[in-house]
Tab-separated table of C-alpha atoms in Angstrom:
chain	number	residue	atom	x	y	z
M	20	MET	CA	-88.096	129.472	-122.750
M	21	ARG	CA	-89.168	132.703	-122.648
M	22	SER	CA	-90.586	134.239	-119.282
M	23	GLY	CA	-92.032	137.187	-117.389
M	24	LYS	CA	-94.293	138.218	-114.296
M	25	SER	CA	-97.554	136.873	-113.464
M	26	VAL	CA	-99.815	137.725	-115.546
M	27	ARG	CA	-102.292	140.202	-114.518
M	28	GLY	CA	-105.705	138.939	-113.861
M	29	ARG	CA	-108.832	138.397	-111.040
M	30	ASN	CA	-106.414	137.633	-108.015
M	31	ALA	CA	-103.181	138.784	-110.186
M	32	ALA	CA	-100.993	141.749	-109.372
M	33	ALA	CA	-98.583	142.208	-112.496
M	34	LEU	CA	-98.251	142.814	-115.787
M	35	PRO	CA	-96.072	140.831	-117.877
M	36	ASP	CA	-92.162	142.391	-117.808
M	37	ARG	CA	-90.869	143.724	-120.643
M	38	SER	CA	-88.776	140.368	-122.123
M	39	VAL	CA	-91.829	138.894	-122.519
M	40	ALA	CA	-93.233	141.274	-124.483
M	41	GLN	CA	-89.658	141.863	-126.485
M	42	ALA	CA	-89.925	138.199	-127.037
M	43	PHE	CA	-92.514	139.249	-129.841
M	44	LEU	CA	-90.147	140.805	-131.811
M	45	GLN	CA	-87.993	138.150	-132.114
M	46	ASP	CA	-88.278	135.544	-134.952
M	47	PRO	CA	-89.613	133.713	-134.426
M	48	GLY	CA	-91.965	135.847	-132.171
M	49	TYR	CA	-93.790	134.128	-129.093
M	50	ALA	CA	-94.063	134.142	-125.797
M	51	VAL	CA	-94.381	131.265	-122.441
M	52	VAL	CA	-96.217	133.286	-120.270
M	53	PRO	CA	-97.006	132.235	-116.754
M	54	LEU	CA	-100.058	133.381	-115.155
M	55	SER	CA	-101.182	133.929	-111.515
M	56	ALA	CA	-102.693	131.236	-109.322
M	57	HIS	CA	-106.917	132.196	-110.143
M	58	VAL	CA	-105.914	132.359	-114.141
M	59	THR	CA	-104.189	128.971	-114.059
M	60	ALA	CA	-106.529	127.373	-111.508
M	61	THR	CA	-109.646	128.327	-113.355
M	62	LEU	CA	-108.230	126.519	-116.853
M	63	THR	CA	-107.146	124.088	-115.413
M	64	THR	CA	-111.367	122.980	-114.318
M	65	ALA	CA	-111.933	123.887	-117.034
M	66	LEU	CA	-109.780	121.564	-119.563
M	67	LYS	CA	-110.852	118.916	-117.392
M	68	ALA	CA	-114.600	119.679	-118.081
M	69	PHE	CA	-114.331	120.604	-121.590
M	70	HIS	CA	-111.373	116.581	-121.580
M	71	GLY	CA	-114.451	115.198	-120.093
M	72	GLN	CA	-117.420	116.722	-122.341
M	73	LEU	CA	-115.184	115.579	-125.941
M	74	ASN	CA	-114.641	112.021	-124.188
M	75	SER	CA	-118.589	111.138	-123.869
M	76	TRP	CA	-118.962	113.265	-127.259
M	77	GLY	CA	-116.779	110.628	-129.302
M	78	GLN	CA	-117.726	111.564	-132.415
M	79	HIS	CA	-121.518	112.145	-132.076
M	80	PRO	CA	-122.773	115.833	-129.775
M	81	PRO	CA	-125.787	116.658	-128.863
M	82	GLN	CA	-128.165	117.592	-131.591
M	83	GLY	CA	-127.773	121.695	-132.103
M	84	VAL	CA	-124.035	122.163	-130.709
M	85	ALA	CA	-122.629	123.840	-134.368
M	86	GLY	CA	-119.505	124.007	-132.995
M	87	PHE	CA	-117.730	120.600	-132.626
M	88	LYS	CA	-116.377	118.989	-135.253
M	89	SER	CA	-113.899	116.214	-136.055
M	90	PHE	CA	-110.730	115.649	-137.534
M	91	PRO	CA	-108.903	112.455	-139.036
M	92	LEU	CA	-106.418	113.740	-135.439
M	93	LYS	CA	-108.527	115.777	-133.603
M	94	ASN	CA	-111.871	116.880	-132.654
M	95	ARG	CA	-112.478	120.915	-131.468
M	96	LEU	CA	-115.337	122.449	-129.914
M	97	GLU	CA	-115.620	126.150	-130.545
M	98	TYR	CA	-117.195	128.838	-128.782
M	99	ARG	CA	-118.120	131.979	-130.633
M	100	PRO	CA	-120.253	134.489	-127.738
M	101	GLY	CA	-122.917	136.232	-129.775
M	102	HIS	CA	-122.729	133.598	-132.916
M	103	PRO	CA	-126.133	131.951	-133.089
M	104	SER	CA	-124.936	128.590	-134.131
M	105	PHE	CA	-121.271	128.329	-132.005
M	106	GLY	CA	-122.588	130.335	-128.914
M	107	ASP	CA	-124.402	127.969	-127.445
M	108	ILE	CA	-122.674	124.569	-126.246
M	109	GLY	CA	-124.947	123.120	-123.716
M	110	VAL	CA	-123.524	122.589	-119.746
M	111	LEU	CA	-120.625	124.177	-120.634
M	112	GLN	CA	-121.543	127.181	-121.440
M	113	GLN	CA	-121.371	129.256	-118.125
M	114	MET	CA	-117.928	127.602	-118.123
M	115	ALA	CA	-116.692	129.164	-121.412
M	116	VAL	CA	-118.488	132.703	-120.761
M	117	GLU	CA	-115.755	132.178	-117.698
M	118	VAL	CA	-112.810	131.231	-119.067
M	119	VAL	CA	-113.523	133.494	-122.287
M	120	GLN	CA	-113.048	136.518	-119.898
M	121	GLU	CA	-109.549	135.731	-118.314
M	122	TYR	CA	-107.886	134.394	-121.424
M	123	ASP	CA	-109.292	137.847	-123.200
M	124	GLU	CA	-108.274	139.804	-119.986
M	125	VAL	CA	-104.589	137.763	-120.435
M	126	ALA	CA	-104.299	137.856	-123.904
M	127	GLN	CA	-105.039	142.051	-123.897
M	128	ASP	CA	-102.663	142.941	-121.069
M	129	ILE	CA	-99.551	140.686	-123.432
M	130	LEU	CA	-100.980	143.346	-126.180
M	131	SER	CA	-100.469	146.519	-123.779
M	132	GLU	CA	-97.216	144.916	-122.651
M	133	ILE	CA	-96.199	144.801	-126.089
M	134	ALA	CA	-97.337	148.127	-127.097
M	135	GLU	CA	-95.315	149.988	-124.095
M	136	SER	CA	-92.339	148.137	-123.973
M	137	ALA	CA	-91.379	146.809	-127.734
M	138	LEU	CA	-93.524	149.335	-129.111
M	139	SER	CA	-92.544	152.386	-127.072
M	140	ALA	CA	-96.306	153.241	-128.596
M	141	PRO	CA	-99.277	154.240	-125.713
M	142	SER	CA	-100.529	150.942	-124.414
M	143	THR	CA	-104.165	152.135	-126.071
M	144	LEU	CA	-102.303	150.745	-129.099
M	145	PHE	CA	-104.467	148.357	-130.672
M	146	ARG	CA	-108.150	149.466	-128.802
M	147	PRO	CA	-109.222	150.020	-132.051
M	148	ALA	CA	-108.252	146.278	-133.385
M	149	LEU	CA	-110.465	145.114	-130.930
M	150	ASP	CA	-114.263	144.345	-129.689
M	151	VAL	CA	-115.441	146.913	-128.120
M	152	ALA	CA	-116.511	145.619	-124.788
M	153	PRO	CA	-119.089	144.632	-122.924
M	154	LEU	CA	-120.455	143.037	-126.310
M	155	GLU	CA	-123.466	144.695	-127.009
M	156	ARG	CA	-126.646	142.744	-127.360
M	157	GLY	CA	-127.369	141.124	-131.074
M	158	ASN	CA	-122.941	140.948	-131.769
M	159	ILE	CA	-120.765	138.345	-132.479
M	160	ALA	CA	-117.919	138.299	-130.766
M	161	ALA	CA	-114.641	138.113	-132.893
M	162	SER	CA	-112.813	136.370	-130.946
M	163	ARG	CA	-113.132	132.715	-129.946
M	164	LEU	CA	-112.535	129.284	-127.551
M	165	GLU	CA	-111.282	125.984	-128.726
M	166	ALA	CA	-111.113	123.574	-126.896
M	167	ILE	CA	-109.179	121.081	-128.695
M	168	GLN	CA	-108.125	117.010	-128.016
M	169	TYR	CA	-105.733	114.948	-130.300
M	170	PRO	CA	-106.729	111.577	-128.741
M	171	ALA	CA	-104.522	108.750	-128.317
M	172	LEU	CA	-103.030	107.000	-131.229
M	173	ASN	CA	-103.724	103.065	-130.865
M	174	ALA	CA	-100.388	100.526	-131.293
M	175	SER	CA	-100.184	100.889	-135.156
M	176	ALA	CA	-101.078	104.751	-135.047
M	177	ARG	CA	-97.978	104.758	-133.515
M	178	LEU	CA	-95.210	103.461	-135.276
M	179	ALA	CA	-96.694	106.704	-137.933
M	180	ALA	CA	-96.631	109.061	-135.469
M	181	GLN	CA	-94.300	110.942	-136.914
M	182	SER	CA	-95.856	113.710	-139.207
M	183	PRO	CA	-97.791	117.280	-137.928
M	184	SER	CA	-101.121	115.833	-136.339
M	185	CYS	CA	-101.887	119.166	-137.372
M	186	GLN	CA	-100.078	121.060	-140.623
M	187	ALA	CA	-99.058	123.764	-140.376
M	188	ARG	CA	-100.208	126.973	-140.700
M	189	VAL	CA	-99.378	131.146	-139.640
M	190	ASP	CA	-103.220	132.624	-137.698
M	191	ARG	CA	-105.402	135.010	-138.606
M	192	GLY	CA	-106.153	136.970	-135.553
M	193	LEU	CA	-103.826	139.285	-133.157
M	194	LEU	CA	-102.764	136.641	-130.808
M	195	THR	CA	-103.574	132.542	-130.514
M	196	CYS	CA	-103.345	131.429	-127.077
M	197	ILE	CA	-102.721	127.855	-125.829
M	198	PHE	CA	-103.176	126.330	-122.751
M	199	ALA	CA	-102.360	122.249	-122.498
M	200	ASP	CA	-102.154	119.132	-120.636
M	201	ASN	CA	-99.100	118.107	-122.304
M	202	PRO	CA	-96.248	120.400	-122.019
M	203	GLN	CA	-94.864	119.060	-125.184
M	204	GLY	CA	-96.286	118.945	-128.753
M	205	LEU	CA	-96.417	122.057	-130.599
M	206	GLN	CA	-92.877	123.125	-132.809
M	207	VAL	CA	-92.547	126.939	-134.186
M	208	GLN	CA	-90.499	127.692	-137.343
M	209	GLN	CA	-87.346	129.242	-137.927
M	210	ALA	CA	-87.145	132.314	-140.496
M	211	SER	CA	-84.269	128.996	-142.281
M	212	GLY	CA	-87.495	126.957	-142.161
M	213	THR	CA	-86.496	124.349	-139.646
M	214	TRP	CA	-88.720	123.702	-136.688
M	215	ASP	CA	-87.788	123.948	-132.669
M	216	ASP	CA	-89.904	122.341	-130.105
M	217	VAL	CA	-91.328	124.681	-127.807
M	218	THR	CA	-92.176	123.772	-123.832
M	219	LEU	CA	-95.486	124.358	-122.285
M	220	PRO	CA	-94.768	124.614	-118.776
M	221	ALA	CA	-97.289	123.912	-116.314
M	222	GLY	CA	-99.590	126.747	-114.841
M	223	HIS	CA	-98.251	128.442	-118.038
M	224	VAL	CA	-99.912	129.702	-121.676
M	225	ILE	CA	-97.745	129.731	-124.899
M	226	MET	CA	-98.909	133.045	-127.068
M	227	LEU	CA	-98.244	133.519	-131.026
M	228	PRO	CA	-99.116	136.607	-132.069
M	229	GLY	CA	-100.800	136.248	-135.768
M	230	TYR	CA	-101.228	137.772	-139.945
M	231	THR	CA	-103.008	140.756	-138.108
M	232	LEU	CA	-100.819	141.590	-135.695
M	233	GLU	CA	-98.360	141.490	-137.915
M	234	ARG	CA	-100.674	143.677	-140.415
M	235	ALA	CA	-101.448	145.714	-137.081
M	236	THR	CA	-97.994	146.724	-136.262
M	237	CYS	CA	-96.656	147.071	-140.073
M	238	GLY	CA	-94.385	144.059	-139.993
M	239	LEU	CA	-92.754	144.967	-136.376
M	240	VAL	CA	-94.132	141.948	-134.850
M	241	LYS	CA	-94.304	138.613	-136.920
M	242	ALA	CA	-96.401	135.986	-137.241
M	243	THR	CA	-95.304	133.026	-136.000
M	244	ARG	CA	-95.308	129.681	-138.048
M	245	HIS	CA	-96.574	126.538	-136.291
M	246	ARG	CA	-97.700	123.173	-136.081
M	247	VAL	CA	-98.855	120.549	-133.318
M	248	VAL	CA	-96.166	117.528	-133.277
M	249	ILE	CA	-97.273	114.100	-131.639
M	250	LYS	CA	-93.771	112.447	-131.443
M	251	SER	CA	-94.235	108.320	-131.317
M	252	SER	CA	-93.349	108.666	-127.998
M	253	ALA	CA	-96.188	110.157	-126.671
M	254	ALA	CA	-98.129	109.171	-128.843
M	255	SER	CA	-100.253	107.142	-126.417
M	256	CYS	CA	-101.580	109.981	-124.125
M	257	ALA	CA	-103.808	112.246	-125.364
M	258	ARG	CA	-103.300	115.920	-125.356
M	259	ASN	CA	-105.873	118.249	-124.762
M	260	ALA	CA	-106.200	122.625	-124.669
M	261	LEU	CA	-107.737	125.364	-124.244
M	262	VAL	CA	-106.702	127.349	-127.406
M	263	TYR	CA	-107.919	131.107	-127.359
M	264	LYS	CA	-108.269	133.362	-130.780
M	265	LEU	CA	-108.475	136.815	-129.983
M	266	ARG	CA	-109.085	138.142	-133.798
M	267	SER	CA	-110.694	141.987	-134.879
M	268	PRO	CA	-113.929	142.231	-135.962
M	269	GLY	CA	-113.862	143.230	-139.847
M	270	SER	CA	-115.298	146.589	-139.398
M	271	ALA	CA	-111.980	147.163	-137.753
M	272	ILE	CA	-109.861	150.208	-139.540
M	273	LEU	CA	-105.894	149.420	-139.135
M	274	ASP	CA	-104.072	152.469	-139.095
M	275	LEU	CA	-101.256	152.531	-136.168
M	276	TYR	CA	-98.576	153.843	-139.268
M	277	PRO	CA	-99.075	157.353	-137.787
M	278	GLN	CA	-98.035	156.373	-134.228
M	279	LEU	CA	-95.272	153.425	-134.606
M	280	SER	CA	-93.445	155.346	-137.635
M	281	VAL	CA	-92.939	157.971	-134.864
M	282	ARG	CA	-90.068	155.457	-133.432
M	283	HIS	CA	-90.246	153.107	-136.198
M	284	ALA	CA	-90.261	154.671	-139.276
M	285	ASN	CA	-87.061	153.644	-141.073
M	286	SER	CA	-88.396	149.301	-140.273
M	287	ILE	CA	-91.186	149.500	-141.378
M	288	PRO	CA	-92.310	148.886	-145.264
M	289	ALA	CA	-94.256	151.021	-147.646
M	290	ARG	CA	-96.136	148.133	-148.386
M	291	PHE	CA	-97.587	148.695	-144.375
M	292	ARG	CA	-98.334	151.880	-144.899
M	293	GLY	CA	-101.419	153.723	-144.945
M	294	PRO	CA	-105.262	152.233	-143.352
M	295	VAL	CA	-107.045	148.817	-143.836
M	296	ALA	CA	-110.276	146.993	-143.144
M	297	VAL	CA	-109.840	144.294	-140.952
M	298	GLY	CA	-112.611	142.710	-142.933
M	299	GLU	CA	-110.342	143.229	-146.982
M	300	LEU	CA	-107.526	141.776	-144.414
M	301	MET	CA	-109.379	138.380	-143.508
M	302	HIS	CA	-110.245	138.148	-147.460
M	303	PHE	CA	-107.046	138.554	-148.959
M	304	PHE	CA	-106.127	135.952	-146.557
M	305	ASP	CA	-108.270	133.377	-147.022
M	306	ALA	CA	-107.552	134.080	-150.629
M	307	THR	CA	-103.984	133.030	-150.115
M	308	HIS	CA	-104.257	130.581	-147.340
M	309	ASP	CA	-105.673	127.046	-147.405
M	310	SER	CA	-107.500	126.359	-144.531
M	311	ILE	CA	-106.650	123.466	-142.014
M	312	ASN	CA	-110.226	122.922	-140.956
M	313	ASP	CA	-111.083	121.426	-144.409
M	314	ILE	CA	-111.033	117.503	-143.218
M	315	ALA	CA	-111.228	116.572	-146.773
M	316	ARG	CA	-108.169	117.801	-146.965
M	317	ALA	CA	-106.870	117.601	-143.800
M	318	ASN	CA	-104.693	114.807	-144.648
M	319	THR	CA	-102.846	116.014	-147.822
M	320	LEU	CA	-101.613	118.771	-146.202
M	321	GLU	CA	-99.030	117.993	-144.678
M	322	SER	CA	-96.589	116.883	-147.323
M	323	ALA	CA	-97.491	120.146	-148.505
M	324	SER	CA	-96.711	121.690	-145.079
M	325	SER	CA	-94.491	120.027	-144.285
M	326	SER	CA	-91.949	120.236	-147.561
M	327	ARG	CA	-93.319	124.014	-148.565
M	328	PRO	CA	-90.391	126.667	-147.989
M	329	ASN	CA	-90.804	129.413	-145.202
M	330	LYS	CA	-92.606	132.365	-147.284
M	331	ARG	CA	-94.271	135.162	-145.427
M	332	ILE	CA	-97.467	136.530	-146.826
M	333	LYS	CA	-97.802	140.598	-147.321
M	334	THR	CA	-100.946	143.188	-147.677
M	335	GLU	CA	-99.335	145.629	-150.400
M	336	VAL	CA	-100.203	148.861	-150.219
M	337	ALA	CA	-100.842	151.740	-152.783
M	338	ALA	CA	-97.022	152.151	-154.453
M	339	PRO	CA	-95.354	155.434	-152.936
M	340	SER	CA	-95.834	158.281	-155.486
M	341	PRO	CA	-92.570	158.540	-157.643
M	342	ALA	CA	-89.911	161.315	-157.068
M	343	GLY	CA	-91.407	164.767	-157.820
M	344	ALA	CA	-94.894	164.136	-157.668
M	345	SER	CA	-96.967	165.305	-156.332
M	346	ALA	CA	-98.756	163.240	-153.156
M	347	PRO	CA	-102.201	164.083	-151.293
M	348	PRO	CA	-101.998	164.813	-147.675
M	349	HIS	CA	-101.999	161.960	-145.512
M	350	ASN	CA	-105.979	163.150	-144.463
M	351	GLN	CA	-106.591	164.076	-147.989
M	352	TYR	CA	-109.528	160.794	-148.130
M	353	SER	CA	-111.359	160.156	-145.846
M	354	GLN	CA	-110.409	157.037	-143.360
M	355	GLN	CA	-113.013	155.286	-145.591
M	356	GLU	CA	-111.942	156.124	-148.870
M	357	GLN	CA	-107.921	155.686	-148.204
M	358	VAL	CA	-109.050	151.966	-147.260
M	359	ASN	CA	-111.035	151.168	-150.424
M	360	ILE	CA	-108.180	152.536	-152.016
M	361	ARG	CA	-105.038	150.697	-150.897
M	362	THR	CA	-106.971	147.471	-150.091
M	363	ALA	CA	-107.877	147.454	-153.707
M	364	THR	CA	-104.445	146.246	-153.932
M	365	LEU	CA	-104.207	144.417	-151.678
M	366	GLN	CA	-101.472	141.959	-153.438
M	367	SER	CA	-99.248	138.466	-152.715
M	368	ASN	CA	-95.641	139.183	-152.822
M	369	CYS	CA	-94.249	135.457	-152.225
M	370	GLY	CA	-96.890	132.918	-152.252
M	371	SER	CA	-98.856	131.658	-149.454
M	372	ASP	CA	-98.149	129.343	-146.556
M	373	VAL	CA	-100.248	126.632	-145.401
M	374	HIS	CA	-103.458	127.493	-142.518
């Protein structure tokens, strides 16, 4: 288990220690982080409220709650601040606002610690990749909160509960933060392709690096492939989770190579050098990753994701100039021109993961 000091939030005093940040440099990289008593209480109260509301709705939420979806093995309610549809979740609205505030502070603390302790960079390294806070009126947040419920299975279904309840995937954003009422169920994939169980103690949150963070760190932090597995022994119990997905706005430009190359130049492949627009990066992600939220394919993707080799998508930039050829200096083109040049060359090196 990865551990550290309590994360700083309201009524909490300390940042996570260096071991938490270093855990993201491993493969698979993730951290199981203890929360302050205040943040734990806020998330626990919210988790119970969302669970009760999802139970009362069943598969038929009130009209106007666009963020609710029912899948074969789970129900999900999404809240996204500022969104015309996903920004209104009825009686849970104020609680969702509070949870997002707490989660966002915790996640950004972890990003700051990754920058300082793991990457030897300024704590503000990832600031250009984040939403401007506070969110201006009329703007839509890139990040979102999801309340996810994996209902208890009946006796016949429990006999078949040996395959993943949520197919393996790499998340698209910076960090995925998971707070759940069941310590079991999450697995992460090793580079060898084997799956490890991750235990979530009470008062802790699991943090998983995503595709955008891998690209932002020039490959130094790898996106972690994971899945939810409700094994037969635990299938009689529901699993409820509050998941916060910290994401970058599409207009953000990822251009951290100049700062990261000071300490890590020899560890950064050429394909990660140069800027890329998050919007273009997400178009590439969508083109190379199957969606986990396609209800019609939710069952059929299971077998494919379980047997597919552990491949990693890489975002390419323009190839280096041949030896002896004159290359334009880094600042000859405007930042947007560099983005246009490099994003035009986005391509996959080795297939795609299921997402």
